[in-house]
Tab-separated table of C-alpha atoms and ligand atoms in Angstrom:
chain	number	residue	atom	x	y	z
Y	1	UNK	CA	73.317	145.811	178.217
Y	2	UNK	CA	73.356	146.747	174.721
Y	3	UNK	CA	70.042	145.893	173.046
Y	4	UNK	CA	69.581	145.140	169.238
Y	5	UNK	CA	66.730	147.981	167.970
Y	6	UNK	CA	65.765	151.301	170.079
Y	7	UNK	CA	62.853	152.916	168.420
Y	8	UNK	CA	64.318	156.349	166.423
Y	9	UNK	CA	62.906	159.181	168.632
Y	10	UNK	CA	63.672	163.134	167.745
Y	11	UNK	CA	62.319	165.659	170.408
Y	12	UNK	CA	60.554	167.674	168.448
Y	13	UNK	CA	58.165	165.079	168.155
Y	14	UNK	CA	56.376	165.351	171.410
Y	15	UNK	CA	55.380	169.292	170.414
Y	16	UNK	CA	54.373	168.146	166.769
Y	17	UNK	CA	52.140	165.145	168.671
Y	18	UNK	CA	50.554	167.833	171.535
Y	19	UNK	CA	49.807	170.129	168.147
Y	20	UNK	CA	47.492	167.220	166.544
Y	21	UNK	CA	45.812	167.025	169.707
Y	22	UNK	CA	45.542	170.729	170.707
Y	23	UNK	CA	44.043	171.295	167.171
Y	24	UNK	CA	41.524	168.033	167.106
Y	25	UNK	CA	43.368	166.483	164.041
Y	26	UNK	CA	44.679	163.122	165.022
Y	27	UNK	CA	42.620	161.481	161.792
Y	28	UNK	CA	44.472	160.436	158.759
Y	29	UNK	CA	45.718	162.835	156.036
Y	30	UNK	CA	46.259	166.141	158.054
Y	31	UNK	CA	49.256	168.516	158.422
Y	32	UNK	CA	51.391	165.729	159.265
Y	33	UNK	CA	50.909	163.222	156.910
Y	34	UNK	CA	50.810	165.484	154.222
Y	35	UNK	CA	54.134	166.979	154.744
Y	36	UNK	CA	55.411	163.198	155.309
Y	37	UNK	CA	54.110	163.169	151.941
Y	38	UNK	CA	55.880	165.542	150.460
Y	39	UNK	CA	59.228	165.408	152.123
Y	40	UNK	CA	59.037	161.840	150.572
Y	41	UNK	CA	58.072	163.013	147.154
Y	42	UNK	CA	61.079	165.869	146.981
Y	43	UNK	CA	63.587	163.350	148.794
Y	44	UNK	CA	63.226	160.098	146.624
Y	45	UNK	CA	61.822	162.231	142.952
Y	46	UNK	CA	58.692	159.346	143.439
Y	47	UNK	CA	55.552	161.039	141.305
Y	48	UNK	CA	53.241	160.506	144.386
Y	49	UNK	CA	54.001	159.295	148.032
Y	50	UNK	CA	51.229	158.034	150.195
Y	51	UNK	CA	51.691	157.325	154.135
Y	52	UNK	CA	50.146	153.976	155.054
Y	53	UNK	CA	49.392	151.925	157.938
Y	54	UNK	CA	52.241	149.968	157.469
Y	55	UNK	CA	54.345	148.220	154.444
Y	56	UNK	CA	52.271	145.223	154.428
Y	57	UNK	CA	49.801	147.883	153.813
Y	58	UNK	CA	51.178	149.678	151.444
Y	59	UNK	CA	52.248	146.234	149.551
Y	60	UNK	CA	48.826	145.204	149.774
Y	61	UNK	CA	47.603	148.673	148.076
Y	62	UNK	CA	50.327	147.759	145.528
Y	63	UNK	CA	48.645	143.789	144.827
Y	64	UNK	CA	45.230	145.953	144.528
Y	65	UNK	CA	46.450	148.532	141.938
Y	66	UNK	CA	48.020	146.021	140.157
Y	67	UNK	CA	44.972	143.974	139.606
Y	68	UNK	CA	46.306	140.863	141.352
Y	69	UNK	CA	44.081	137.927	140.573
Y	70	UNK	CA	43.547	134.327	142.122
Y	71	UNK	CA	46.155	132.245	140.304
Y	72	UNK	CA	48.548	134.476	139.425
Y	73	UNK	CA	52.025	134.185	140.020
Y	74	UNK	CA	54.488	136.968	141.889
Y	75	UNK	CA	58.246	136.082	141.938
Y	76	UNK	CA	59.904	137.110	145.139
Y	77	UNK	CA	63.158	136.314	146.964
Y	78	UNK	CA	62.670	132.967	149.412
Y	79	UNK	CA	65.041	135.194	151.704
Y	80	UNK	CA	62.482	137.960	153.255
Y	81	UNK	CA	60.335	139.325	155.719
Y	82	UNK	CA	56.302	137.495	155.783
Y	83	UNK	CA	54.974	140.362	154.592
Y	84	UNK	CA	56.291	140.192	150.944
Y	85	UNK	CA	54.732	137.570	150.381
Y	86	UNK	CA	51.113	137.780	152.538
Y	87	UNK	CA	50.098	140.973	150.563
Y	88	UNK	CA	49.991	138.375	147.268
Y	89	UNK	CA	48.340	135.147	148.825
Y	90	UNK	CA	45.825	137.678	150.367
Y	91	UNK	CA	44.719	138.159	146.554
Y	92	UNK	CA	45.050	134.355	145.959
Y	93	UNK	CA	48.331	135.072	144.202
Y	94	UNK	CA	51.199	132.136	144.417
Y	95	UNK	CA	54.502	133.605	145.386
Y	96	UNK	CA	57.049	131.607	143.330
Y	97	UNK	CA	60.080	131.707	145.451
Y	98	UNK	CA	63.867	132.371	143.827
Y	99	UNK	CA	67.280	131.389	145.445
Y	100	UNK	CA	69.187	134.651	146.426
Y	101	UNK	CA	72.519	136.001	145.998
Y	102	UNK	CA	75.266	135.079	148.175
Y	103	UNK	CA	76.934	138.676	148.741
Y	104	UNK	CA	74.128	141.087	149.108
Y	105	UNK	CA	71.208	138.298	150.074
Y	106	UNK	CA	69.079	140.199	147.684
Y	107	UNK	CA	67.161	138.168	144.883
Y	108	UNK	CA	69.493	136.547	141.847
Y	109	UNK	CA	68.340	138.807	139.354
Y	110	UNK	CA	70.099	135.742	136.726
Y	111	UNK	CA	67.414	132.868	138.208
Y	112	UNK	CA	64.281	135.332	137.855
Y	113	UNK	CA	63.757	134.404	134.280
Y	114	UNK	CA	63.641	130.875	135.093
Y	115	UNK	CA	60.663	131.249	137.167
Y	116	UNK	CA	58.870	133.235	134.406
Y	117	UNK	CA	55.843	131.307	133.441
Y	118	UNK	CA	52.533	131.893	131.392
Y	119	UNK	CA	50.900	133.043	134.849
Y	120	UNK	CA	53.473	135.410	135.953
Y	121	UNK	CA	52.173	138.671	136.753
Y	122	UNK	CA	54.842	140.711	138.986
Y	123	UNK	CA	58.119	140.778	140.263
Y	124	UNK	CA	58.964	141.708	143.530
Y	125	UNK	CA	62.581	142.675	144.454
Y	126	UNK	CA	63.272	143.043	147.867
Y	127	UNK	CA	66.148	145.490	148.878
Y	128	UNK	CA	67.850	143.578	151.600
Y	129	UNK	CA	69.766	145.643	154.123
Y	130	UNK	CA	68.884	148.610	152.031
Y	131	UNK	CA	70.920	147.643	149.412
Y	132	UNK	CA	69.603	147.703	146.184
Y	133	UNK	CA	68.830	144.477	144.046
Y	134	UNK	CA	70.091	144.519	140.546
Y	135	UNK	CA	67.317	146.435	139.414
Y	136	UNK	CA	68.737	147.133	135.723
Y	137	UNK	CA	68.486	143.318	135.014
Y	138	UNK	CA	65.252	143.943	136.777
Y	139	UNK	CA	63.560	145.929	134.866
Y	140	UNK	CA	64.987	144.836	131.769
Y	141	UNK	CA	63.447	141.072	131.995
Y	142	UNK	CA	59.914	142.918	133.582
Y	143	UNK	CA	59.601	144.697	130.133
Y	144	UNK	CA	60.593	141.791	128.089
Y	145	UNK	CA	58.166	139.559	129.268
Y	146	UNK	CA	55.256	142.665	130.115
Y	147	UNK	CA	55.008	142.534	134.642
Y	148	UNK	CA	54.610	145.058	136.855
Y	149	UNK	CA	57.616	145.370	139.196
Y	150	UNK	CA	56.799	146.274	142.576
Y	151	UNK	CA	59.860	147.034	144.995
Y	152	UNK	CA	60.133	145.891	148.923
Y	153	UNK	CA	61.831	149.247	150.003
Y	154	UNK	CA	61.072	148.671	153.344
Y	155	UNK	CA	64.525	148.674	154.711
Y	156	UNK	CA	65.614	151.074	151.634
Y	157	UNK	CA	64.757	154.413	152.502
Y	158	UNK	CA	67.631	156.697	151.772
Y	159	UNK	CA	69.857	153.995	149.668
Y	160	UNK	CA	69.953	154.509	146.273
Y	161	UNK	CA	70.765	152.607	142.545
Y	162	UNK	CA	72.396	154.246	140.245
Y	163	UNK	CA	71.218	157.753	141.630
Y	164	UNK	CA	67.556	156.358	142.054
Y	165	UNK	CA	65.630	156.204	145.216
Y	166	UNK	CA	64.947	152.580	145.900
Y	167	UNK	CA	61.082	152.318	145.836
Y	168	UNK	CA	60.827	154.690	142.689
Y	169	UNK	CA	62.547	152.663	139.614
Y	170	UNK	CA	59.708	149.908	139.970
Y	171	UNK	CA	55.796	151.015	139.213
Y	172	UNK	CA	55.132	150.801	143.242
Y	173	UNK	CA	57.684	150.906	145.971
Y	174	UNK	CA	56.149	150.022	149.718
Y	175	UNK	CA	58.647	151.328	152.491
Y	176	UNK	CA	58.374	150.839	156.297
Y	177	UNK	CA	58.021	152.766	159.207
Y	178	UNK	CA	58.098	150.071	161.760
Y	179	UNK	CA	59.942	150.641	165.055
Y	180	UNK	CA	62.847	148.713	164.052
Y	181	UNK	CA	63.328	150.554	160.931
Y	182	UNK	CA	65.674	153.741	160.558
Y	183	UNK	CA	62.418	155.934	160.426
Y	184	UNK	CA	59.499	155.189	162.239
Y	185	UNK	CA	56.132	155.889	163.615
Y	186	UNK	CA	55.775	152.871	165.560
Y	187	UNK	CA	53.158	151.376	162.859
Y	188	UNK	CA	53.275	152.697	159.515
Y	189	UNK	CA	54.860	152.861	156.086
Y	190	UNK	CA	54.164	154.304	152.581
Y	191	UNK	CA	53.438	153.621	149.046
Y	192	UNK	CA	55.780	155.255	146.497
Y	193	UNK	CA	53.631	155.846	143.083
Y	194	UNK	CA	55.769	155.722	139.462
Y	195	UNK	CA	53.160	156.670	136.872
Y	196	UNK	CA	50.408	159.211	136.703
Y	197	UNK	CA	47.425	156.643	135.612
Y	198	UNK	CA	47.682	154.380	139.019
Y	199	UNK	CA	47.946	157.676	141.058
Y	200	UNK	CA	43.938	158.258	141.487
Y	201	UNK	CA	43.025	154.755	141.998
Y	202	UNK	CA	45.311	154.407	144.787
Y	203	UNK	CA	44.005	157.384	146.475
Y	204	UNK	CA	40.355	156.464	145.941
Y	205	UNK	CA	41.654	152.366	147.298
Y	206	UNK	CA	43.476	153.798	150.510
Y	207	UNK	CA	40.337	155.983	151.552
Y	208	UNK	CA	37.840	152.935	151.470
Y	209	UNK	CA	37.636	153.002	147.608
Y	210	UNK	CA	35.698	156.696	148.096
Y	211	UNK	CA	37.331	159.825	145.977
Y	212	UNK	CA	37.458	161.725	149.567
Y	213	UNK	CA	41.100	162.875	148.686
Y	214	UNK	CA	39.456	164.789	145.439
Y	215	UNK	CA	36.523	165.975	147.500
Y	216	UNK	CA	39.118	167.288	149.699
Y	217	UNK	CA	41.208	168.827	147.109
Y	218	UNK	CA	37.811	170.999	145.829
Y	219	UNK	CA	37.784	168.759	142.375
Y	220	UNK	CA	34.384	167.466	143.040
Y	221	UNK	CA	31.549	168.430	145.572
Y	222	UNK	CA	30.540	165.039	146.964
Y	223	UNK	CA	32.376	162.034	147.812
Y	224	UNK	CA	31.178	158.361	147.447
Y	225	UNK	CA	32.119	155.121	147.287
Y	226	UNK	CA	33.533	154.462	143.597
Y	227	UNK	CA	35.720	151.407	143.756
Y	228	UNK	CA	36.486	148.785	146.337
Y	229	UNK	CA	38.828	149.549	148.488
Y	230	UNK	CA	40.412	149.660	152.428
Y	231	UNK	CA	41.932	151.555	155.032
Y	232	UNK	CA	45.261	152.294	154.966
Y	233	UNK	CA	45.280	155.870	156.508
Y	234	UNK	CA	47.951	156.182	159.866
Y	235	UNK	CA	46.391	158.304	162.398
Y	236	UNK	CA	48.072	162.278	161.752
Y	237	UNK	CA	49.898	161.992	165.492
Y	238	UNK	CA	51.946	158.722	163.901
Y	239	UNK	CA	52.918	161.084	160.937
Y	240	UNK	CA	54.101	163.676	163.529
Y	241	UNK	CA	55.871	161.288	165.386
Y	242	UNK	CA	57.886	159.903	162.214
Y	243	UNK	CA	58.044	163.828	160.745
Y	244	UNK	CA	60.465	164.896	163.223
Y	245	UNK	CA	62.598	162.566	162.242
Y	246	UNK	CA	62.330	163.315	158.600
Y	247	UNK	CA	63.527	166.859	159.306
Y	248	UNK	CA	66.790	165.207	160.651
Y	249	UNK	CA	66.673	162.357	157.884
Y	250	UNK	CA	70.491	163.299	157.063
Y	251	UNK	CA	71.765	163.569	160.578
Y	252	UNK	CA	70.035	160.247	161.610
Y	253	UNK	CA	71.474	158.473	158.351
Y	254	UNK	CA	75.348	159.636	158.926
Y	255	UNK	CA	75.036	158.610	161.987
Y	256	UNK	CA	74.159	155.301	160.809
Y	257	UNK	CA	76.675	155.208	158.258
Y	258	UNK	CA	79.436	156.064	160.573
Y	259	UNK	CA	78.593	153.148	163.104
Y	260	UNK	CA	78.293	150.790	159.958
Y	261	UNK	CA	81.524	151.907	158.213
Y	262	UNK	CA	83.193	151.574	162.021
Y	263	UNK	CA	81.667	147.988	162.382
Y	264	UNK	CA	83.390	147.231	159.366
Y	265	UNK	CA	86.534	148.657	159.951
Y	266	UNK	CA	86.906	147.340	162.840
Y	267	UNK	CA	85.699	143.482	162.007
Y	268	UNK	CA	87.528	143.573	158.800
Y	269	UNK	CA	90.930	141.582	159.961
Y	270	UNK	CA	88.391	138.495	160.500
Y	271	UNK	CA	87.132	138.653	157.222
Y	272	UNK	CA	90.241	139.100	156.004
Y	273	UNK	CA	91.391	135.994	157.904
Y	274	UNK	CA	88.894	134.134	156.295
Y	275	UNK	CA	86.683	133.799	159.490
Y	276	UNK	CA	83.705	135.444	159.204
Y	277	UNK	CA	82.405	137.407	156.084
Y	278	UNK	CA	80.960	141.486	156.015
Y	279	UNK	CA	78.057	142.653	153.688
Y	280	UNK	CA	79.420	143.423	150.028
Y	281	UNK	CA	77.797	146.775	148.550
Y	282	UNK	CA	78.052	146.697	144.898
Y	283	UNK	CA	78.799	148.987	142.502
Y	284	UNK	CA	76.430	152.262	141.563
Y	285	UNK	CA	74.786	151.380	145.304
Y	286	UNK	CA	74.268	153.390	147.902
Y	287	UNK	CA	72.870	152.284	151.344
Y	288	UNK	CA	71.730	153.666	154.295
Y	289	UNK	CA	72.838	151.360	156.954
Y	290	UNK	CA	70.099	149.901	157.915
Y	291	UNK	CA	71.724	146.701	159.461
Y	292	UNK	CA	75.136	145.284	160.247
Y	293	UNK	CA	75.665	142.153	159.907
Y	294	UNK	CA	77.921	139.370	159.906
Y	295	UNK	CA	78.334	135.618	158.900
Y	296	UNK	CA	79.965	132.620	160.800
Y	297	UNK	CA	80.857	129.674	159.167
Y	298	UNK	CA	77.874	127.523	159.528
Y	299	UNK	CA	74.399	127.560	162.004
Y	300	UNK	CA	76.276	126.172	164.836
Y	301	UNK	CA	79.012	129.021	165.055
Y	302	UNK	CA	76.282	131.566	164.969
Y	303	UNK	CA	74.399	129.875	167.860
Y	304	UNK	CA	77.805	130.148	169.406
Y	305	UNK	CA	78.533	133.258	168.868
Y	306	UNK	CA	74.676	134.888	169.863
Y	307	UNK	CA	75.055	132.999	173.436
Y	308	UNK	CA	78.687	134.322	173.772
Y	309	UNK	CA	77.777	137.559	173.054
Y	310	UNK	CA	74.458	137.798	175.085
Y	311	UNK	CA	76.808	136.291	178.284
Y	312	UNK	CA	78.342	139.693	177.636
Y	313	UNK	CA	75.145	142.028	177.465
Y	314	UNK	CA	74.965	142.021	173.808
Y	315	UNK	CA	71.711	141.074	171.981
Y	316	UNK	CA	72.179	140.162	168.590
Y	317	UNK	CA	69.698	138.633	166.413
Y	318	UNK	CA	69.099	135.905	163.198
Y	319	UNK	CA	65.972	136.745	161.395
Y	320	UNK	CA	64.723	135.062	157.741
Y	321	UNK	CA	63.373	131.374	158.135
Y	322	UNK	CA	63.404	131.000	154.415
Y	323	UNK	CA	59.991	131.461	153.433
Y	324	UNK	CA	59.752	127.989	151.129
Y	325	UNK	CA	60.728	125.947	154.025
Y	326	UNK	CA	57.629	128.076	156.825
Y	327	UNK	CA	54.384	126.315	156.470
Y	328	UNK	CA	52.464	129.362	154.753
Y	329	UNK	CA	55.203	129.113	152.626
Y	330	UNK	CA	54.816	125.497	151.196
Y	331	UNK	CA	50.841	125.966	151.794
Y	332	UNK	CA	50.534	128.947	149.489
Y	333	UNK	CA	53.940	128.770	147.675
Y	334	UNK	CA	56.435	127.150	145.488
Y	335	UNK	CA	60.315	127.263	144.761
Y	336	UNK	CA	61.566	127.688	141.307
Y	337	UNK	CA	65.483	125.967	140.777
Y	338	UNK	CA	67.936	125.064	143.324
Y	339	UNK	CA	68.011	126.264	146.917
Y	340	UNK	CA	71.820	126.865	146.309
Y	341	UNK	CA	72.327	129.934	148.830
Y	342	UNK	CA	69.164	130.730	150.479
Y	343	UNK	CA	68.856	128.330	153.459
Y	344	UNK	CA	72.814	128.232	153.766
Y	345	UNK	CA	73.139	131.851	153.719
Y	346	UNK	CA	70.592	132.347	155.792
Y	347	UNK	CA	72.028	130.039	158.245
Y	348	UNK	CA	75.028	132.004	158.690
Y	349	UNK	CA	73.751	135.326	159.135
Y	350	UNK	CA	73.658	137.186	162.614
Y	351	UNK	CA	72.704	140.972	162.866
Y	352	UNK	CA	74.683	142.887	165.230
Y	353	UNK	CA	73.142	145.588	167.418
Y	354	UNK	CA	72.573	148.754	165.592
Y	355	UNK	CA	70.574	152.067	165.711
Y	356	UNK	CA	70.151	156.022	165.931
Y	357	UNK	CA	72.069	156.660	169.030
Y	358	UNK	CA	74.598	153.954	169.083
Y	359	UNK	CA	77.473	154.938	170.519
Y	360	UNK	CA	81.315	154.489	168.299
Y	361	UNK	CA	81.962	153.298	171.879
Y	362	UNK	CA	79.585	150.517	171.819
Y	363	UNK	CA	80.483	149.579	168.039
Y	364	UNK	CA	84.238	149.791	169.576
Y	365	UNK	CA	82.946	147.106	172.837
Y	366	UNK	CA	80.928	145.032	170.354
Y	367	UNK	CA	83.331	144.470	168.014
Y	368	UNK	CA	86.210	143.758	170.105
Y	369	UNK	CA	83.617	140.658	171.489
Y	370	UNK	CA	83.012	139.267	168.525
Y	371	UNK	CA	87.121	139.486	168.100
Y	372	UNK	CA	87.358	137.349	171.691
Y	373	UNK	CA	84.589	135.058	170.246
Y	374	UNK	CA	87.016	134.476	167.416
Y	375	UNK	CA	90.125	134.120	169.182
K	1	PLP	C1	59.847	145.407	157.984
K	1	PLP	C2	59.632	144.753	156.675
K	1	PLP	C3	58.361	144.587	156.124
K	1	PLP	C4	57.095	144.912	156.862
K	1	PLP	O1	56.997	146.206	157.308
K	1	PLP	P1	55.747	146.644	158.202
K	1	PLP	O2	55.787	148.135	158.125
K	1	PLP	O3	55.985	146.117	159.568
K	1	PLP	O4	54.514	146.091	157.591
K	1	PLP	C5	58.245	144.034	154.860
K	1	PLP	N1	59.326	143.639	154.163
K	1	PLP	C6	60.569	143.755	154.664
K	1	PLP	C7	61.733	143.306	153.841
K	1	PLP	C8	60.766	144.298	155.942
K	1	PLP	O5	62.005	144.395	156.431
């Protein structure tokens, strides 16, 4: 059988684990986390990086820093993962849903203004696939009309826009180290920081709204409670965990690329026969290959076509319930325009098995299925 995720593992790890516990640091913010930290900061050019519990976490963090009232709306995507849109109605927020794009399933970055009203407070693009939104267009109608832009880059580690990490071109960028991610630590994630003014309060927010990171850091010689705040700090043996693979970040994401480029290659004659259709990376994108996927013609072909493949040992998933049609969604929520792609794209989409330690073998068996399927 060929399942759809295996948790990313690197050896290493199991040493870098024993370490925490030989020394008595398994608490947040020691060795580990700190050089998770910092490979983050050097790999992605972010100002400050900050491991988190998780990306709901570190989204949260990012509806606290920026000052997220009751009544305020965030625009988002309709097309994503719960979590984009809990860290907002947490705050009382109303997520204002938009109508995505057809090729990369990302937000229209053309309906966003649309949804602009007096009440509007953020943005939040959500890099689908780890391909990057149209964040020029972006940024450009955030500045116009004064939000805060605050980037879903949980499936975007590694990809870039234009040369820029995803998670950095925004003020906050949340990423994820969930197990089904291409880095993980089981649980976790991590906030990516733009500016110097919202570094401090995020530090002081993430450690219970105390300023224990600047006690810690010899700037002051007591710590105390100065702000509200949480606790978003992963335990130091997660950190290890998810450090190992850091080290091998490039060897883990080639990998990657090469199954994705060889699920492509090898699916292409059906797209090109006008049966199914293949992601579309645009221009000045880079991505990291954090899913395959694949579209049949409607929601009954897909059904088909995940039964005919599990009858062969091959789990594929569907994931997305558009999040204006879930009940939290039309509880907390609205939808701004036309559902013109969303719940049709969404329909069609099926995510083929795919992570570190694939085998080209596998992608070979996997795609010559979905070929039969086809026949
Ligand atoms: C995985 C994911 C999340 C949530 O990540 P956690 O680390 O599990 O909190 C949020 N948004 C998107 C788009 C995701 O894919």
């Amino acid at each position: 059988m060929i399942n759809f995720n295996v948790p990313p593992y690197v050896d290493t790890a199991i040493d870098y684990i024993k370490e925490c516990i030989a020394n008595q640091k398994i608490c947040g913010d020691g060795k580990y986390t700190k050089e998770c930290n910092r490979w983050l900061e050097e790999k992605t050019g972010t100002r400050k990086a900050l491991l988190t519990t998780s990306c709901t976490h570190a989204t949260e963090l990012a509806a606290l820093l920026a000052d997220i009232q009751p009544g305020d709306e965030v625009i988002m995507p309709a097309y994503t993962f719960v979590s984009t849109a809990d860290a907002f109605v947490l705050r009382g927020a109303i997520p204002v849903f938009v109508d995505i794009r057809p090729d990369t399933m990302n937000i229209d970055e053309k309906k966003i203004e649309h949804a602009i009203t007096d009440k509007t407070k953020a943005i939040v693009p959500v890099h689908y696939a780890g391909v990057a939104c149209e964040m020029d267009t972006i940024m450009d109608i955030a500045k116009r009309h004064n939000l805060i832009v605050i980037e879903d880059a949980a499936q975007g580690i590694m990809s870039t826009y234009k040369g820029k990490a995803l998670g950095t071109i925004g003020n906050f960028g949340a990423l994820s180290f969930h197990e089904t991610k291409n880095y993980s630590m089981g649980e976790g994630g991590a906030l990516l920081i733009r500016d110097d003014k919202d570094v401090e309060d995020a530090e002081i927010i993430r450690e219970k709204g105390t300023n224990r990171s600047k006690f810690y850091r010899g700037q002051i010689d007591k710590y105390t409670w100065v702000n509200q705040g949480s606790s978003y700090l992963p335990s130091d043996m997660n950190a290890a965990y998810l450090y190992a693979q850091l080290e091998v970040a490039d060897k883990i994401n080639n990998e990657r690329l090469d199954n994705w480029n060889r699920y492509y290659a090898g699916l292409k004659e059906l797209k090109d026969a006008g049966k199914i259709d293949l992601p579309v990376i645009p221009e000045g994108c880079v991505h990291n290959a954090h899913m395959f996927y694949i579209k049949a013609a409607n929601i009954e072909e897909r059904s088909a076509l995940i039964a005919f493949l599990k009858e062969k040992g091959i789990m594929c998933v569907f994931h997305y319930i558009p999040l204006h049609t879930a009940p939290a969604g039309i509880k907390y929520g609205r939808f701004d325009g036309e559902d013109e792609y969303t719940t049709r794209e969404s329909e069609r989409l099926a995510r083929l098995p795919m992570y570190y330690g694939l085998k080209p073998e596998q992608v070979d068996m996997i795609c010559e299925c979905v070929k039969e399927f086809y026949k």
